[in-house]
mmCIF file of C-alpha atoms in Angstrom:
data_model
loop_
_atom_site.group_PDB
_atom_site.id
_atom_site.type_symbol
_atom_site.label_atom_id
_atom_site.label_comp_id
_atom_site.label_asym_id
_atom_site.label_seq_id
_atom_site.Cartn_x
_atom_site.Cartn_y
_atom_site.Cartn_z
ATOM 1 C CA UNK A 1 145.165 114.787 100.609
ATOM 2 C CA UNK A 2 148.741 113.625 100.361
ATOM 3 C CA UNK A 3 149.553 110.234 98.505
ATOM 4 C CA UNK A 4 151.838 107.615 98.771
ATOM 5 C CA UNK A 5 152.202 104.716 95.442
ATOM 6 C CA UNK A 6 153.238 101.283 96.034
ATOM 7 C CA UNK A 7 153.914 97.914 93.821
ATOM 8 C CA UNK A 8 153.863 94.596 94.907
ATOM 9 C CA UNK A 9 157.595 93.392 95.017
ATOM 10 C CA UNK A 10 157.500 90.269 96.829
ATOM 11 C CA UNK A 11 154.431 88.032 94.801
ATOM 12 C CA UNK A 12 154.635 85.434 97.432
ATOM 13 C CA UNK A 13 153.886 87.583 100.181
ATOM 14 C CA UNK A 14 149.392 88.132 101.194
ATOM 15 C CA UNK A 15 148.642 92.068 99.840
ATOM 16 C CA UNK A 16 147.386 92.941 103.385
ATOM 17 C CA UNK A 17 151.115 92.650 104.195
ATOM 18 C CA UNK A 18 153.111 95.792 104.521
ATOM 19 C CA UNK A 19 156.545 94.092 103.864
ATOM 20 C CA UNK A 20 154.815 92.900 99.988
ATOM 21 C CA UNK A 21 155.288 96.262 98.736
ATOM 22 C CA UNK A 22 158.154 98.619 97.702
ATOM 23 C CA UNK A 23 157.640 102.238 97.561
ATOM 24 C CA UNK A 24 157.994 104.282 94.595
ATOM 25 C CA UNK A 25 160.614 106.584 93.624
ATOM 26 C CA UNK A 26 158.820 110.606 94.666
ATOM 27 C CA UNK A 27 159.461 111.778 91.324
ATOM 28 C CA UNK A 28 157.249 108.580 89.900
ATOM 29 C CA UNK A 29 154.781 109.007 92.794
ATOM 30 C CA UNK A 30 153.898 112.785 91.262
ATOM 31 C CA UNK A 31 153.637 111.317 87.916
ATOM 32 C CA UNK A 32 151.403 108.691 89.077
ATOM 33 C CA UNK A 33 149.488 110.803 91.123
ATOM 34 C CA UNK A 34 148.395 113.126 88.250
ATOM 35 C CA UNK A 35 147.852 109.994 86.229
ATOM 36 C CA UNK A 36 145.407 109.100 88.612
ATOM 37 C CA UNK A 37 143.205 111.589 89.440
ATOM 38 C CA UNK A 38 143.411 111.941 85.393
ATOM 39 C CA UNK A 39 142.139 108.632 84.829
ATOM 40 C CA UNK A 40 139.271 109.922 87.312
ATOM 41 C CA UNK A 41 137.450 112.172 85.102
ATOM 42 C CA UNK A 42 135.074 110.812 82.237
ATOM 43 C CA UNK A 43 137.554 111.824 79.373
ATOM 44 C CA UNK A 44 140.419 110.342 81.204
ATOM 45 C CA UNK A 45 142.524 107.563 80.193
ATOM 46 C CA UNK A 46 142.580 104.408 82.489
ATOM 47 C CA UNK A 47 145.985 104.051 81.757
ATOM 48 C CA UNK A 48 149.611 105.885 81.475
ATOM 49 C CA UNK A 49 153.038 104.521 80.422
ATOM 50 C CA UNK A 50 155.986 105.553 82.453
ATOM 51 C CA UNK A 51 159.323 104.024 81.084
ATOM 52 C CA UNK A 52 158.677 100.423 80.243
ATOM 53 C CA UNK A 53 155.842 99.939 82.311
ATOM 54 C CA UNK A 54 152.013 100.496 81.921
ATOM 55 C CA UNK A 55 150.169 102.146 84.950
ATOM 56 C CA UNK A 56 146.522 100.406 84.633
ATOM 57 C CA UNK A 57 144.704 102.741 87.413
ATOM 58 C CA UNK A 58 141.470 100.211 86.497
ATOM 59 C CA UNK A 59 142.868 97.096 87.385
ATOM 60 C CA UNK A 60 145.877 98.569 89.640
ATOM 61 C CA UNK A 61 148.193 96.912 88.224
ATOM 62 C CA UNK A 62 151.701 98.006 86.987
ATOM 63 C CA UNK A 63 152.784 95.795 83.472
ATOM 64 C CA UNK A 64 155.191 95.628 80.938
ATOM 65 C CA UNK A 65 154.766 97.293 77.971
ATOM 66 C CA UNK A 66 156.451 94.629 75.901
ATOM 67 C CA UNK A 67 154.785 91.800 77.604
ATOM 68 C CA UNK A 68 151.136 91.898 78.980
ATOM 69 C CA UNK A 69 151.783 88.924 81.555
ATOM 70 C CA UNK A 70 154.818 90.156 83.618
ATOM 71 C CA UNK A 71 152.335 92.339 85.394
ATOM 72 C CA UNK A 72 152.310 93.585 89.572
ATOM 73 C CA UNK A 73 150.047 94.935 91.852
ATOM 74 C CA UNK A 74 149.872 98.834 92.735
ATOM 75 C CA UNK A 75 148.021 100.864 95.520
ATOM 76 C CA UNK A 76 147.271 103.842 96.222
ATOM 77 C CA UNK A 77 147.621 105.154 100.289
ATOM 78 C CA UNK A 78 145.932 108.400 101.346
ATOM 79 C CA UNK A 79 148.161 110.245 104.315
ATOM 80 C CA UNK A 80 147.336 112.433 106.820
ATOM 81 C CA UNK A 81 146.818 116.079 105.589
ATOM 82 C CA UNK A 82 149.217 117.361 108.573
ATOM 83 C CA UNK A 83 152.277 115.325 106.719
ATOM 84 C CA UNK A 84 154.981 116.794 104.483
ATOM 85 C CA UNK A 85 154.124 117.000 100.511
ATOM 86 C CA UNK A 86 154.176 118.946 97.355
ATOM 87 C CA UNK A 87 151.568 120.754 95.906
ATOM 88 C CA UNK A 88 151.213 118.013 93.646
ATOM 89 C CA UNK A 89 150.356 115.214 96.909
ATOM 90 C CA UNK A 90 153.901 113.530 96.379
ATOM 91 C CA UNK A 91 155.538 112.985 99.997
ATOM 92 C CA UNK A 92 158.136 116.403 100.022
ATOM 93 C CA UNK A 93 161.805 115.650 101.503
ATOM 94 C CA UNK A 94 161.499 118.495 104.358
ATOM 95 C CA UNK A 95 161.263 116.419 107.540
ATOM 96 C CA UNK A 96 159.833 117.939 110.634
ATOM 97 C CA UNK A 97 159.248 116.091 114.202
ATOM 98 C CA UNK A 98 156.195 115.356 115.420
ATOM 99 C CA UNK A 99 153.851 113.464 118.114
ATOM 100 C CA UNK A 100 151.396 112.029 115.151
ATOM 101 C CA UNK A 101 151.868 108.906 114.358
ATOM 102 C CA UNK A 102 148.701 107.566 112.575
ATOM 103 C CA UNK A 103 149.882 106.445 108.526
ATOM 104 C CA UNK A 104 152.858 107.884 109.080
ATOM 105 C CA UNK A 105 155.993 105.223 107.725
ATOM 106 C CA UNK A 106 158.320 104.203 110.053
ATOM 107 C CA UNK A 107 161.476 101.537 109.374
ATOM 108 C CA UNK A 108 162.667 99.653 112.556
ATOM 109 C CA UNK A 109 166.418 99.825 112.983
ATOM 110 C CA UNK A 110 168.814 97.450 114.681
ATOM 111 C CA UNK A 111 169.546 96.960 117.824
ATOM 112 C CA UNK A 112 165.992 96.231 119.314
ATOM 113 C CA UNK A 113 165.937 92.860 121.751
ATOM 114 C CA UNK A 114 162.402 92.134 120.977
ATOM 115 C CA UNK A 115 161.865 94.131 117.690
ATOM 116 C CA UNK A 116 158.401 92.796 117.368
ATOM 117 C CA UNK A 117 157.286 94.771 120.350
ATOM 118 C CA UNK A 118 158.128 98.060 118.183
ATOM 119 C CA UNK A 119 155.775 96.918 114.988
ATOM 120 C CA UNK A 120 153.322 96.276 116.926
ATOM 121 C CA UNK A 121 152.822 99.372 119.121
ATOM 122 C CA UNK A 122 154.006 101.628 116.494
ATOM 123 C CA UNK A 123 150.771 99.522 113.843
ATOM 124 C CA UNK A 124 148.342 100.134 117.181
ATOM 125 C CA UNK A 125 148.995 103.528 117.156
ATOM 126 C CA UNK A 126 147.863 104.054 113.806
ATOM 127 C CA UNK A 127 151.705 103.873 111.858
ATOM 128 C CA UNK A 128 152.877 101.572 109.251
ATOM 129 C CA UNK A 129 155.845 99.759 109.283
ATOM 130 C CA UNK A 130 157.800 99.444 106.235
ATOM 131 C CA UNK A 131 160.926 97.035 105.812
ATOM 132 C CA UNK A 132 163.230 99.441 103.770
ATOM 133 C CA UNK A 133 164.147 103.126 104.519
ATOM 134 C CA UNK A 134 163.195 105.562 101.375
ATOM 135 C CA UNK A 135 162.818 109.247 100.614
ATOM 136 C CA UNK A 136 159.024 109.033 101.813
ATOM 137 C CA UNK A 137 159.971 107.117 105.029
ATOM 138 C CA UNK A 138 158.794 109.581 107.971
ATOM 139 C CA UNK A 139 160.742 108.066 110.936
ATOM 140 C CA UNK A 140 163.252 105.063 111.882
ATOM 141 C CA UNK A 141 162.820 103.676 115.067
ATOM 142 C CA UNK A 142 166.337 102.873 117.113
ATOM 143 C CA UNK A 143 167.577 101.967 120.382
ATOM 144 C CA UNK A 144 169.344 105.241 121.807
ATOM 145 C CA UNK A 145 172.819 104.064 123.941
ATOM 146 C CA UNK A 146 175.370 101.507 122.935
ATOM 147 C CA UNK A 147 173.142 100.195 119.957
ATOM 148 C CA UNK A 148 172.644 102.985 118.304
ATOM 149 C CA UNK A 149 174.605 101.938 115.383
ATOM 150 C CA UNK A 150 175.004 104.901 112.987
ATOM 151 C CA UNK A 151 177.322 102.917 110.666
ATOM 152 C CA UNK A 152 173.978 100.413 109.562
ATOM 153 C CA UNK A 153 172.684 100.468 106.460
ATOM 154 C CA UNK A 154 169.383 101.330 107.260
ATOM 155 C CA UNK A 155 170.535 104.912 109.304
ATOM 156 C CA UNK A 156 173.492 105.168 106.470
ATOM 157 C CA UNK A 157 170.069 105.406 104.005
ATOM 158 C CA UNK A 158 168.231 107.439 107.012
ATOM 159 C CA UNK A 159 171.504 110.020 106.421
ATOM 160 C CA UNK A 160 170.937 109.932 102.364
ATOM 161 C CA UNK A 161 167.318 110.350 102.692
ATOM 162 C CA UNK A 162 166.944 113.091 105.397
ATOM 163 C CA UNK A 163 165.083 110.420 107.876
ATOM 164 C CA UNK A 164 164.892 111.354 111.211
ATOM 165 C CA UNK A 165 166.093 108.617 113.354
ATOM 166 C CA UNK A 166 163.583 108.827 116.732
ATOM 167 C CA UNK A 167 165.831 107.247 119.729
ATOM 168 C CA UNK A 168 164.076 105.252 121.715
ATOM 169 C CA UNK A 169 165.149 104.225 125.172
ATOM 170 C CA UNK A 170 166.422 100.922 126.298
ATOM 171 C CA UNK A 171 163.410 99.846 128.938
ATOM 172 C CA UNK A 172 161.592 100.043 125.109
ATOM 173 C CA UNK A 173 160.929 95.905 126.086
ATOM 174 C CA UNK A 174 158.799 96.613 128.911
ATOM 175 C CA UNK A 175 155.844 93.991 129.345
ATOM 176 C CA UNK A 176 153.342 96.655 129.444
ATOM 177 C CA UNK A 177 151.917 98.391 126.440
ATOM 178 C CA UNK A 178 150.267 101.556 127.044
ATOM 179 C CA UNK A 179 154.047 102.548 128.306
ATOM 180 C CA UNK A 180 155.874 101.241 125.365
ATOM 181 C CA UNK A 181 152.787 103.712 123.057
ATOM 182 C CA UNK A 182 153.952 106.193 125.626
ATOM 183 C CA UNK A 183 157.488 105.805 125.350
ATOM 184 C CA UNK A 184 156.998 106.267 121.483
ATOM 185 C CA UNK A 185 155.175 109.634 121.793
ATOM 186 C CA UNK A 186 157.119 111.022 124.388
ATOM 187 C CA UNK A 187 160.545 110.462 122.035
ATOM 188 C CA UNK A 188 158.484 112.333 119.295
ATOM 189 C CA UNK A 189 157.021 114.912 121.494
ATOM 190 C CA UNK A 190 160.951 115.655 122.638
ATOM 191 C CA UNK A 191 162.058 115.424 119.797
ATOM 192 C CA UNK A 192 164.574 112.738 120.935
ATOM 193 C CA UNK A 193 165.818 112.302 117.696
ATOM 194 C CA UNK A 194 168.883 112.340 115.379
ATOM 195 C CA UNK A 195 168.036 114.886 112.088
ATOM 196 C CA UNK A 196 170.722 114.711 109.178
ATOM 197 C CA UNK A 197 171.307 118.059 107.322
#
């Protein structure tokens, strides 16, 4: 089953908290990967060094090799089997659209009026919502119309990255969940969305 490696970047922040944790590079998350399942077998070792940092798969934790106390949580998320990846369970950079939503990663863009409304149906649905767009992020939600901003930072990365951007439409604020869950799917199931070659 497909992977996805985090550390905890923000030590202030609870660990049940998505926004706590930065993604790793999908070169590292390979490396890490194979680490893993490594450290998983009798013989294996517990630990691997990649750069200046120590991988402790035991005590997840990510440390630096010159100094044992500057030292930050990792994890470990399992993905759906139906989502992009390598062979070797890294997230692959081939995008393709799709109606499933559960542990996919989605990044909310601007332009939202009540931008807690999209976290939360797109969390009920089974997603996660991640602060920052990356090479593993699956979708960015956005506002289709006069806020669609392509010049923001977040679709400028969305571009870089090969994101689909899913446009959503403007009634998005509606009071009533089970349409906003429908709006979502029905964008995806269109494939109302913005794909960067």
């Amino acid at each position: 089953m497909p992977v996805k490696w985090f550390w905890k970047s923000d030590l202030r922040k609870d660990d049940s908290d998505d926004s706590a944790w930065t993604e790793y590079a999908v070169a590292q998350i390979g490396k890490i990967e194979k680490g893993f399942r490594n450290s998983q077998t009798k013989k294996g070792k517990k630990t691997m060094t990649m750069g200046k940092y120590i991988i402790d798969f035991e005590n997840e934790i990510q440390r630096r090799a010159d100094d044992d106390q500057l030292q930050r949580g990792i994890k470990r998320v399992e993905v759906d089997s139906d989502s992009d990846s390598d062979s070797d369970g890294s997230p692959s950079k081939k995008r393709t659209g799709t109606c499933s939503i559960k542990k996919k990663l989605f990044v909310r863009g601007p332009g939202f009026d009540h931008p807690a409304y999209v976290a939360k149906v797109i969390e009920e649905m089974g997603g996660l919502m991640t602060p920052n767009v990356t090479s593993t992020t699956d979708y960015v939600l956005c506002p289709e119309g006069d806020k669609f901003d392509a010049g923001n930072a977040k679709l400028s990365l969305a571009r870089k990255f090969r994101v689909p951007v899913v446009l959503l439409p403007e009634d998005f604020s509606s009071d009533d969940n089970k349409k906003r869950k429908s709006i979502v799917l029905t964008a995806m199931e269109r494939k109302n969305m913005v794909f960067y070659d």
